CSV table of C-alpha atoms and ligand atoms in Angstrom, one decimal:
chain,number,residue,atom,x,y,z
E,19,MET,CA,-13.8,19.3,2.4
E,20,ARG,CA,-10.1,19.7,3.0
E,21,SER,CA,-7.6,21.4,1.1
E,22,LEU,CA,-4.2,19.5,0.8
E,23,LYS,CA,-1.3,21.5,-0.7
E,24,ASN,CA,1.8,19.7,0.0
E,25,ILE,CA,1.4,16.2,0.5
E,26,LEU,CA,4.2,14.0,1.8
E,27,VAL,CA,3.6,10.5,0.7
E,28,SER,CA,5.8,7.9,2.5
E,29,GLY,CA,6.4,4.7,0.5
E,30,GLY,CA,5.3,6.1,-2.6
E,31,SER,CA,7.5,3.8,-4.8
E,32,GLY,CA,5.9,0.8,-3.4
E,33,PHE,CA,2.8,-0.8,-4.4
E,34,ILE,CA,-0.2,1.2,-3.4
E,35,GLY,CA,1.9,4.3,-2.8
E,36,CYS,CA,2.8,4.4,-6.6
E,37,ASN,CA,-0.8,4.1,-7.8
E,38,PHE,CA,-1.9,6.5,-5.3
E,39,ILE,CA,0.4,9.0,-6.4
E,40,ARG,CA,-0.4,8.3,-10.3
E,41,THR,CA,-4.1,8.7,-9.6
E,42,LEU,CA,-3.5,11.7,-7.6
E,43,LEU,CA,-1.9,13.6,-10.4
E,44,GLU,CA,-2.9,11.8,-13.7
E,45,LYS,CA,-7.0,11.7,-12.6
E,46,THR,CA,-7.9,14.0,-9.7
E,47,PRO,CA,-8.5,17.4,-11.2
E,48,GLY,CA,-9.2,18.8,-7.7
E,49,PHE,CA,-6.0,18.4,-6.4
E,50,THR,CA,-3.5,21.0,-7.5
E,51,GLY,CA,-0.9,20.6,-5.0
E,52,ARG,CA,2.6,19.1,-5.2
E,53,ILE,CA,3.7,15.8,-3.8
E,54,VAL,CA,7.1,14.7,-2.1
E,55,ASN,CA,7.8,11.0,-2.3
E,56,LEU,CA,9.6,9.9,0.5
E,57,ASP,CA,11.2,6.3,0.1
E,58,ALA,CA,14.1,4.2,1.2
E,59,LEU,CA,13.7,2.2,-2.1
E,60,THR,CA,13.9,-1.1,-0.4
E,61,TYR,CA,13.7,-4.4,-2.4
E,62,ALA,CA,9.7,-3.7,-2.4
E,63,GLY,CA,10.3,0.0,-3.9
E,64,ASN,CA,11.1,0.7,-7.6
E,65,PRO,CA,11.5,4.3,-9.2
E,66,ALA,CA,10.5,2.0,-12.5
E,67,SER,CA,6.9,2.2,-11.3
E,68,LEU,CA,7.0,6.3,-11.6
E,69,ALA,CA,9.4,7.0,-14.5
E,70,ASP,CA,6.4,8.5,-16.6
E,71,VAL,CA,5.0,10.1,-13.7
E,72,GLU,CA,8.5,11.9,-12.9
E,73,ALA,CA,9.0,13.0,-16.5
E,74,ALA,CA,5.9,14.6,-16.7
E,75,TYR,CA,5.3,16.2,-12.9
E,76,GLY,CA,8.7,16.0,-11.8
E,77,LYS,CA,12.2,17.6,-12.1
E,78,THR,CA,13.1,16.1,-15.2
E,79,ALA,CA,10.3,18.1,-16.6
E,80,HIS,CA,11.3,21.3,-15.5
E,81,PRO,CA,15.2,21.2,-15.9
E,82,GLY,CA,17.0,23.9,-14.1
E,83,VAL,CA,14.1,25.0,-11.7
E,84,ASN,CA,15.1,25.1,-8.2
E,85,ALA,CA,13.1,22.2,-5.8
E,86,ALA,CA,12.6,25.2,-3.0
E,87,ASP,CA,10.7,27.6,-5.4
E,88,SER,CA,9.6,25.0,-7.6
E,89,THR,CA,7.2,26.7,-9.8
E,90,GLY,CA,5.2,23.9,-11.7
E,91,ILE,CA,7.0,21.3,-10.8
E,92,ARG,CA,4.5,18.8,-8.3
E,93,TYR,CA,6.4,15.8,-7.7
E,94,PHE,CA,9.5,15.3,-5.9
E,95,PHE,CA,11.5,12.1,-4.8
E,96,GLU,CA,13.2,12.2,-1.7
E,97,LYS,CA,15.3,8.9,-1.2
E,98,GLY,CA,15.3,8.2,2.4
E,99,ASP,CA,14.3,6.6,5.7
E,100,ILE,CA,11.4,7.4,7.7
E,101,CYS,CA,13.2,6.6,10.7
E,102,ASP,CA,16.0,9.5,9.9
E,103,ARG,CA,14.1,12.5,11.8
E,104,SER,CA,16.6,14.9,10.6
E,105,LEU,CA,15.8,14.0,7.3
E,106,VAL,CA,12.3,13.8,7.9
E,107,GLU,CA,12.1,17.4,9.7
E,108,SER,CA,14.0,19.3,6.8
E,109,LEU,CA,11.4,17.6,4.3
E,110,PHE,CA,8.6,19.1,6.4
E,111,ARG,CA,10.4,22.6,6.2
E,112,THR,CA,11.6,22.5,2.7
E,113,TYR,CA,8.1,21.6,1.2
E,114,ASP,CA,6.1,23.5,3.6
E,115,ILE,CA,4.2,20.1,4.2
E,116,ASP,CA,0.6,20.2,5.5
E,117,THR,CA,-0.5,16.5,5.0
E,118,VAL,CA,1.0,13.2,5.3
E,119,VAL,CA,0.0,10.2,3.8
E,120,HIS,CA,2.0,7.0,5.4
E,121,PHE,CA,2.2,3.9,3.2
E,122,ALA,CA,5.9,3.3,3.9
E,123,ALA,CA,6.2,-0.3,5.6
E,124,GLU,CA,7.7,-3.6,5.6
E,125,SER,CA,4.4,-5.2,4.2
E,126,HIS,CA,5.2,-8.9,3.5
E,127,VAL,CA,3.9,-11.7,6.5
E,128,ASP,CA,6.4,-14.3,5.3
E,129,ARG,CA,9.0,-11.8,5.4
E,130,SER,CA,8.0,-10.9,9.0
E,131,ILE,CA,8.0,-14.4,10.0
E,132,LEU,CA,11.6,-14.7,8.7
E,133,GLY,CA,13.0,-11.6,9.9
E,134,PRO,CA,10.7,-9.3,11.9
E,135,GLU,CA,13.3,-6.9,13.0
E,136,ALA,CA,12.8,-4.6,10.1
E,137,PHE,CA,9.0,-4.6,10.6
E,138,ILE,CA,9.9,-3.3,14.2
E,139,LYS,CA,12.0,-0.7,12.8
E,140,THR,CA,9.8,0.9,10.2
E,141,ASN,CA,6.4,-0.3,10.9
E,142,VAL,CA,6.5,0.9,14.4
E,143,MET,CA,9.9,3.7,14.9
E,144,GLY,CA,9.4,4.8,11.7
E,145,THR,CA,5.8,5.8,12.1
E,146,PHE,CA,7.0,7.0,15.6
E,147,THR,CA,9.2,9.4,13.9
E,148,LEU,CA,7.0,10.8,11.0
E,149,LEU,CA,4.0,11.0,14.1
E,150,ASP,CA,6.4,13.0,16.4
E,151,THR,CA,7.9,15.0,13.5
E,152,ALA,CA,4.4,16.1,12.3
E,153,ARG,CA,3.7,17.1,16.3
E,154,GLN,CA,6.8,19.1,16.4
E,155,CYS,CA,6.6,20.9,13.0
E,156,TRP,CA,2.8,21.3,13.1
E,157,ALA,CA,2.3,22.7,16.6
E,158,ASP,CA,2.9,26.7,16.9
E,159,GLY,CA,4.7,28.7,19.9
E,160,SER,CA,1.5,27.9,22.0
E,161,GLY,CA,1.3,24.0,21.1
E,162,ALA,CA,-1.7,24.4,19.2
E,163,MET,CA,-1.9,22.5,15.8
E,164,ARG,CA,-2.1,23.9,12.3
E,165,GLN,CA,-5.1,24.2,11.3
E,166,ASP,CA,-5.2,23.3,7.7
E,167,ALA,CA,-2.7,19.8,8.5
E,168,LEU,CA,-3.6,16.4,8.6
E,169,PHE,CA,-1.9,12.7,9.1
E,170,HIS,CA,-3.3,9.9,7.1
E,171,HIS,CA,-2.1,6.5,8.1
E,172,ILE,CA,-2.4,3.5,6.2
E,173,SER,CA,-3.3,0.3,7.8
E,174,THR,CA,-4.4,-2.9,7.1
E,175,ASP,CA,-7.6,-5.7,8.1
E,176,GLU,CA,-4.7,-8.1,9.2
E,177,VAL,CA,-4.8,-6.0,12.5
E,178,TYR,CA,-8.0,-7.7,13.6
E,179,GLY,CA,-6.4,-11.3,13.8
E,180,SER,CA,-8.5,-13.9,12.0
E,181,LEU,CA,-12.2,-14.7,11.5
E,182,GLY,CA,-14.3,-17.9,11.5
E,183,GLU,CA,-16.6,-18.9,8.7
E,184,THR,CA,-19.2,-15.8,9.7
E,185,GLY,CA,-18.7,-12.4,10.8
E,186,ARG,CA,-16.9,-9.3,9.7
E,187,PHE,CA,-14.5,-6.8,10.9
E,188,THR,CA,-16.0,-3.6,11.9
E,189,GLU,CA,-13.6,-0.6,12.9
E,190,THR,CA,-15.0,-1.4,16.5
E,191,THR,CA,-13.5,-4.8,16.2
E,192,PRO,CA,-10.2,-5.2,18.7
E,193,CYS,CA,-7.1,-5.5,17.6
E,194,ASP,CA,-5.6,-9.0,17.6
E,195,PRO,CA,-2.6,-9.6,15.7
E,196,ARG,CA,-1.0,-12.9,14.7
E,197,SER,CA,1.9,-12.3,12.9
E,198,PRO,CA,5.0,-9.8,13.6
E,199,TYR,CA,3.6,-7.7,10.4
E,200,SER,CA,0.2,-7.3,11.6
E,201,ALA,CA,1.3,-7.1,15.3
E,202,SER,CA,3.7,-4.2,13.8
E,203,LYS,CA,0.9,-2.3,11.9
E,204,ALA,CA,-1.7,-2.9,15.0
E,205,SER,CA,1.3,-0.8,17.1
E,206,SER,CA,1.5,1.7,14.8
E,207,ASP,CA,-2.1,2.3,14.3
E,208,HIS,CA,-2.2,2.7,18.4
E,209,LEU,CA,0.7,5.1,18.1
E,210,ALA,CA,-1.4,7.4,15.4
E,211,MET,CA,-4.4,7.5,17.5
E,212,ALA,CA,-2.8,8.1,20.6
E,213,TYR,CA,-1.1,11.1,18.8
E,214,TYR,CA,-4.6,12.1,18.2
E,215,HIS,CA,-6.1,11.8,21.5
E,216,THR,CA,-2.6,13.1,23.5
E,217,TYR,CA,-1.4,16.0,21.3
E,218,GLY,CA,-4.6,16.6,19.1
E,219,LEU,CA,-2.6,15.5,16.0
E,220,PRO,CA,-5.0,15.6,12.9
E,221,VAL,CA,-4.9,12.1,12.3
E,222,THR,CA,-7.1,9.9,10.3
E,223,LEU,CA,-6.6,6.0,9.8
E,224,SER,CA,-7.7,3.5,7.2
E,225,ASN,CA,-7.5,-0.3,7.6
E,226,CYS,CA,-7.9,-2.1,4.3
E,227,SER,CA,-8.2,-5.6,2.9
E,228,ASN,CA,-5.9,-7.6,0.3
E,229,ASN,CA,-5.1,-5.4,-2.6
E,230,TYR,CA,-4.3,-6.0,-6.2
E,231,GLY,CA,-3.6,-4.6,-9.3
E,232,PRO,CA,-0.1,-2.9,-11.2
E,233,CYS,CA,2.9,-2.8,-9.9
E,234,GLN,CA,2.4,-5.2,-6.9
E,235,PHE,CA,6.2,-6.9,-6.2
E,236,PRO,CA,5.8,-10.6,-7.0
E,237,GLU,CA,6.0,-12.3,-3.9
E,238,LYS,CA,2.2,-11.7,-2.6
E,239,LEU,CA,-0.3,-13.9,-4.1
E,240,ILE,CA,-1.5,-12.7,-7.4
E,241,PRO,CA,1.5,-11.2,-9.3
E,242,LEU,CA,3.5,-14.2,-7.8
E,243,MET,CA,1.2,-16.6,-9.2
E,244,ILE,CA,0.6,-14.8,-12.6
E,245,LEU,CA,4.4,-15.0,-13.0
E,246,ASN,CA,4.9,-18.4,-12.2
E,247,MET,CA,1.9,-19.4,-14.9
E,248,LEU,CA,3.7,-17.5,-17.9
E,249,GLU,CA,7.1,-19.2,-16.7
E,250,GLY,CA,5.5,-22.4,-16.4
E,251,LYS,CA,6.6,-22.6,-12.8
E,252,PRO,CA,4.9,-24.7,-10.0
E,253,LEU,CA,2.0,-22.5,-8.2
E,254,PRO,CA,2.7,-22.8,-4.3
E,255,VAL,CA,-0.6,-23.2,-2.7
E,256,TYR,CA,-0.2,-22.7,1.4
E,257,GLY,CA,-2.0,-25.4,3.3
E,258,ASP,CA,-5.3,-27.1,2.5
E,259,GLY,CA,-6.0,-23.1,-0.2
E,260,LYS,CA,-9.2,-22.8,2.1
E,261,ASN,CA,-8.0,-19.3,3.6
E,262,ILE,CA,-9.9,-16.6,2.9
E,263,ARG,CA,-9.1,-13.0,1.5
E,264,ASP,CA,-11.6,-10.2,0.8
E,265,TRP,CA,-9.6,-8.4,-2.0
E,266,VAL,CA,-10.2,-4.9,-3.3
E,267,TYR,CA,-8.7,-3.1,-6.8
E,268,VAL,CA,-5.9,-0.7,-5.5
E,269,GLU,CA,-7.3,2.4,-7.3
E,270,ASP,CA,-10.8,1.7,-5.2
E,271,HIS,CA,-8.4,1.5,-2.4
E,272,ASN,CA,-6.5,5.0,-3.1
E,273,ARG,CA,-10.0,6.5,-4.2
E,274,ALA,CA,-11.3,5.2,-0.9
E,275,VAL,CA,-8.0,7.0,1.2
E,276,TRP,CA,-8.3,10.0,-1.2
E,277,THR,CA,-11.8,10.3,0.2
E,278,VAL,CA,-11.2,9.8,3.9
E,279,MET,CA,-8.0,12.4,3.4
E,280,GLN,CA,-10.6,15.2,2.0
E,281,LYS,CA,-13.4,14.2,4.2
E,282,GLY,CA,-12.8,11.7,7.3
E,283,GLU,CA,-13.2,13.1,10.7
E,284,CYS,CA,-10.2,13.6,12.8
E,285,GLY,CA,-9.6,10.5,15.3
E,286,GLY,CA,-11.7,8.8,12.6
E,287,LYS,CA,-10.7,5.4,11.8
E,288,TYR,CA,-12.3,4.0,8.4
E,289,ASN,CA,-12.4,0.3,7.2
E,290,ILE,CA,-12.2,-0.3,3.3
E,291,GLY,CA,-12.7,-3.7,1.2
E,292,GLY,CA,-13.7,-5.1,-1.6
E,293,GLU,CA,-16.7,-7.1,-0.3
E,294,ASN,CA,-15.1,-9.8,-2.4
E,295,GLU,CA,-14.4,-12.8,-0.3
E,296,TRP,CA,-12.4,-15.7,-2.1
E,297,GLU,CA,-10.9,-19.0,-1.1
E,298,ASN,CA,-7.4,-18.8,-2.1
E,299,ILE,CA,-8.0,-21.9,-4.4
E,300,ARG,CA,-10.5,-20.8,-5.7
E,301,LEU,CA,-9.0,-17.7,-6.6
E,302,LEU,CA,-6.2,-19.3,-8.2
E,303,TYR,CA,-8.3,-21.5,-10.5
E,304,THR,CA,-10.0,-18.4,-11.6
E,305,LEU,CA,-6.8,-16.6,-12.5
E,306,ILE,CA,-5.3,-19.4,-14.2
E,307,ASP,CA,-8.6,-19.0,-16.8
E,308,VAL,CA,-8.0,-15.3,-17.1
E,309,VAL,CA,-4.3,-16.0,-17.5
E,310,SER,CA,-4.5,-18.5,-19.8
E,311,GLY,CA,-7.2,-16.7,-22.2
E,312,LYS,CA,-4.8,-13.5,-22.4
E,313,ALA,CA,-1.7,-15.7,-22.8
E,314,GLY,CA,-2.9,-18.5,-24.8
E,315,LEU,CA,-2.1,-21.0,-22.5
E,316,ASP,CA,-4.1,-24.5,-21.7
E,317,PRO,CA,-5.7,-23.8,-18.6
E,318,ALA,CA,-5.8,-27.6,-17.8
E,319,LYS,CA,-2.1,-27.9,-18.1
E,320,VAL,CA,-1.4,-24.9,-15.9
E,321,ARG,CA,-3.7,-26.6,-13.3
E,322,GLU,CA,-1.7,-29.4,-13.2
E,323,THR,CA,1.3,-26.9,-11.9
E,324,VAL,CA,-0.8,-26.3,-8.5
E,325,HIS,CA,1.2,-27.2,-5.7
E,326,PHE,CA,0.2,-27.8,-2.2
E,327,VAL,CA,3.0,-26.9,0.1
E,328,ARG,CA,3.6,-26.3,4.0
E,329,ASP,CA,1.3,-23.8,5.8
E,330,ARG,CA,2.5,-20.4,6.8
E,331,PRO,CA,3.0,-20.7,10.6
E,332,GLY,CA,0.0,-18.7,12.4
E,333,HIS,CA,-1.7,-18.3,8.6
E,334,ASP,CA,-5.2,-16.2,9.5
E,335,ARG,CA,-8.0,-18.3,8.2
E,336,ARG,CA,-10.1,-15.5,7.1
E,337,TYR,CA,-10.7,-12.2,6.7
E,338,ALA,CA,-13.5,-10.1,5.8
E,339,ILE,CA,-14.0,-6.3,5.7
E,340,ASP,CA,-17.6,-4.5,7.1
E,341,CYS,CA,-16.9,-1.3,5.2
E,342,SER,CA,-20.2,0.2,5.9
E,343,LYS,CA,-19.0,2.9,7.7
E,344,ILE,CA,-17.1,4.7,4.8
E,345,LYS,CA,-19.8,4.4,2.4
E,346,ARG,CA,-22.4,5.4,4.7
E,347,GLU,CA,-20.7,8.6,6.3
E,348,LEU,CA,-18.3,9.5,3.2
E,349,GLY,CA,-20.5,8.3,0.0
E,350,TRP,CA,-17.5,5.8,-1.1
E,351,GLU,CA,-18.2,2.9,-3.2
E,352,ARG,CA,-16.4,-0.1,-5.0
E,353,GLN,CA,-16.0,0.8,-8.7
E,354,VAL,CA,-14.0,-2.3,-10.2
E,355,THR,CA,-15.7,-5.5,-10.0
E,356,PHE,CA,-13.1,-8.4,-9.5
E,357,GLU,CA,-13.4,-10.0,-12.9
E,358,GLU,CA,-12.8,-6.3,-14.6
E,359,GLY,CA,-9.7,-5.7,-11.6
E,360,LEU,CA,-8.1,-8.9,-12.6
E,361,GLY,CA,-8.4,-8.6,-16.2
E,362,LYS,CA,-6.4,-5.3,-15.7
E,363,THR,CA,-4.0,-6.9,-13.6
E,364,VAL,CA,-3.3,-9.7,-16.0
E,365,ASP,CA,-3.0,-7.1,-18.7
E,366,TRP,CA,-0.8,-4.8,-17.1
E,367,TYR,CA,1.6,-7.9,-16.3
E,368,LEU,CA,1.4,-9.2,-19.9
E,369,SER,CA,2.4,-5.9,-21.0
E,370,ASN,CA,5.2,-4.6,-18.8
E,371,ALA,CA,7.9,-7.2,-19.8
E,372,ALA,CA,10.4,-4.4,-18.7
E,373,TRP,CA,9.5,-4.0,-15.4
E,374,ILE,CA,9.3,-7.6,-14.6
E,375,ASP,CA,12.5,-8.5,-16.0
E,376,GLY,CA,14.3,-5.8,-13.8
E,377,ILE,CA,12.8,-7.3,-11.0
E,378,ARG,CA,13.6,-10.7,-11.7
E,379,SER,CA,17.2,-9.8,-12.7
E,380,GLY,CA,17.7,-7.7,-9.6
E,381,GLU,CA,18.6,-4.9,-12.6
E,382,TYR,CA,16.4,-2.4,-10.6
E,383,LEU,CA,18.6,-2.7,-7.7
E,384,ASP,CA,21.7,-1.6,-9.8
E,385,TRP,CA,19.5,1.2,-11.4
E,386,VAL,CA,18.8,2.5,-7.7
E,387,LYS,CA,22.2,2.0,-7.0
E,388,LYS,CA,23.7,4.2,-9.7
E,389,ASN,CA,20.9,7.0,-9.5
E,390,TYR,CA,20.5,7.3,-5.8
E,391,GLY,CA,23.6,5.3,-4.2
E,392,ASP,CA,23.3,2.8,-1.7
E,393,ARG,CA,20.0,1.8,-0.5
E,394,ALA,CA,19.0,2.9,3.3
X,16,NAD,P1,5.0,-2.2,-0.3
X,16,NAD,O1,6.0,-3.3,0.6
X,16,NAD,O2,5.0,-3.0,-2.1
X,16,NAD,O3,5.8,-1.0,-0.5
X,16,NAD,C1,6.5,-0.3,0.7
X,16,NAD,C2,7.0,0.9,0.2
X,16,NAD,O4,7.7,1.4,1.5
X,16,NAD,C3,8.7,0.4,-1.0
X,16,NAD,O5,8.5,1.3,-1.8
X,16,NAD,C4,9.8,0.7,0.3
X,16,NAD,O6,10.7,1.2,-0.7
X,16,NAD,C5,9.1,1.7,1.4
X,16,NAD,N1,9.7,1.3,2.6
X,16,NAD,C6,10.0,0.5,3.2
X,16,NAD,N2,10.8,0.9,4.7
X,16,NAD,C7,10.9,2.2,4.3
X,16,NAD,C8,11.7,3.0,5.3
X,16,NAD,N3,12.1,2.8,6.8
X,16,NAD,N4,11.4,4.4,5.0
X,16,NAD,C9,10.9,4.7,3.5
X,16,NAD,N5,10.4,4.0,2.9
X,16,NAD,C10,10.4,2.7,3.2
X,16,NAD,O7,3.8,-2.2,0.5
X,16,NAD,P2,2.1,-2.1,-0.2
X,16,NAD,O8,1.5,-2.9,-0.3
X,16,NAD,O9,2.2,-0.9,-1.0
X,16,NAD,O10,1.6,-1.7,1.0
X,16,NAD,C11,1.6,-0.2,1.4
X,16,NAD,C12,0.9,0.1,3.1
X,16,NAD,O11,-0.5,-0.1,2.7
X,16,NAD,C13,1.6,-0.4,4.1
X,16,NAD,O12,1.7,0.1,5.2
X,16,NAD,C14,0.6,-1.8,4.3
X,16,NAD,O13,0.8,-1.9,5.4
X,16,NAD,C15,-0.7,-1.5,3.8
X,16,NAD,N6,-1.6,-2.4,3.3
X,16,NAD,C16,-1.1,-3.1,2.4
X,16,NAD,C17,-1.8,-3.9,1.7
X,16,NAD,C18,-1.9,-4.8,0.9
X,16,NAD,O14,-2.6,-5.6,0.3
X,16,NAD,N7,-0.7,-4.6,-0.1
X,16,NAD,C19,-3.3,-4.0,2.2
X,16,NAD,C20,-3.6,-3.1,3.2
X,16,NAD,C21,-3.1,-2.1,3.9
X,17,TYD,P1,-0.3,-12.8,0.6
X,17,TYD,O1,-0.5,-12.1,-0.8
X,17,TYD,O2,1.2,-12.9,1.1
X,17,TYD,O3,-1.0,-11.5,1.6
X,17,TYD,P2,-1.5,-11.5,2.9
X,17,TYD,O4,-0.7,-12.8,4.0
X,17,TYD,O5,-1.0,-10.8,3.5
X,17,TYD,O6,-3.0,-11.9,3.0
X,17,TYD,O7,-1.2,-14.2,0.7
X,17,TYD,C1,-2.5,-13.9,0.3
X,17,TYD,C2,-2.9,-15.4,0.6
X,17,TYD,O8,-2.4,-16.2,-0.4
X,17,TYD,C3,-2.5,-15.9,2.1
X,17,TYD,O9,-3.9,-16.8,2.5
X,17,TYD,C4,-1.4,-16.4,1.9
X,17,TYD,C5,-1.7,-17.5,0.5
X,17,TYD,N1,-0.5,-17.7,-0.3
X,17,TYD,C6,-0.5,-18.8,-0.7
X,17,TYD,O10,-0.9,-19.6,-0.6
X,17,TYD,N2,0.6,-19.1,-1.5
X,17,TYD,C7,2.0,-18.1,-2.0
X,17,TYD,O11,2.7,-18.5,-2.6
X,17,TYD,C8,1.4,-17.0,-1.2
X,17,TYD,C9,2.4,-15.8,-1.8
X,17,TYD,C10,0.5,-16.5,-0.3
């Protein structure tokens, strides 16, 4: 079991990263170290998702305490770009970083089709910058790596491409990415593994299926549909609605990530999934029932707003993850059923109107500008 002390979380203000930080600080008694969240606060990063964590564990909870001799402070926020090498280097040194968990990415397939450049910059060059800084900062004079260090790279099942009606992705399935997003993530996976093999950087890697849960930006299927239902807007289904995704609750993903970080083999790659395949249209009808039940809507009326639209170019047909390796070797198990997870997710969106309003009005962008200056 590794002892991880000063963790640099990249992209900790995004959907999965903010849930990771919360789980680690609030629900993981075995972790007593510090977290430094490095996030550029792009449109997808929202400090409001961690406002209470900042208040409980951050500088605001310890006024007057200096960041460098940060007795008591366990959460630090640093606004910045992972491509900014001098910034990343200074964070490694200031906080004596021994662990990186790298979530930061441009993450939405549709945006990657409209504008791939940002994906190459952040997902490829940004990952390179983090890896290369870690190599530099963790090597001693003779080139040997710091013993207690770990770089965990977060990736997606989309790097494996698209499945037909049968089969599941295993860790040995060759990469066959089809979108600029998945191609940029596959590049970053290759770079991470290359740093392990070439320089001995202690790298672990996980490839996860589609996540859902609190704080997901409402451009992805589940939160977009929930909010559209609540606002009586059309529910746009791409193509014939029969594409299949394998859904996992964000907390189950993050527990798996933490398990790999503690016990995974260096150079090891671990698939994470929900063993929970749904055709988009079937998922949508189920979600309509859940939202209608909780928000007092008439499900028949909501169903009438389902609207088939032009398909996404290069739309991968089916994803399904074989996660037997992490179960067998590291003892991880999914804990949240889909029914339970969807219920919790809908409840979260129903009870967090301020978070949603901030995003809908763009107010969170103004708030970021006022508090942190222009976005990176
Ligand atoms: P997200 O888009 O919600 O959050 C990304 C975060 O990264 C944001 O806070 C953003 O501000 C930050 N960021 C973007 N560019 C940056 C840069 N150049 N420098 C610093 N910060 C930057 O994404 P997410 O859904 O939380 O995904 C997190 C990671 O998990 C990504 O690497 C993604 O590829 C991977 N992943 C996501 C899913 C999913 O279903 N969402 C599934 C598997 C893997
Ligand atoms: P998405 O949440 O964008 O995740 P990914 O593309 O990374 O799997 O989409 C999930 C599935 O839902 C995918 O097959 C595309 C489809 N989809 C729609 O049909 N309508 C929508 O409005 C969106 C955002 C997605």
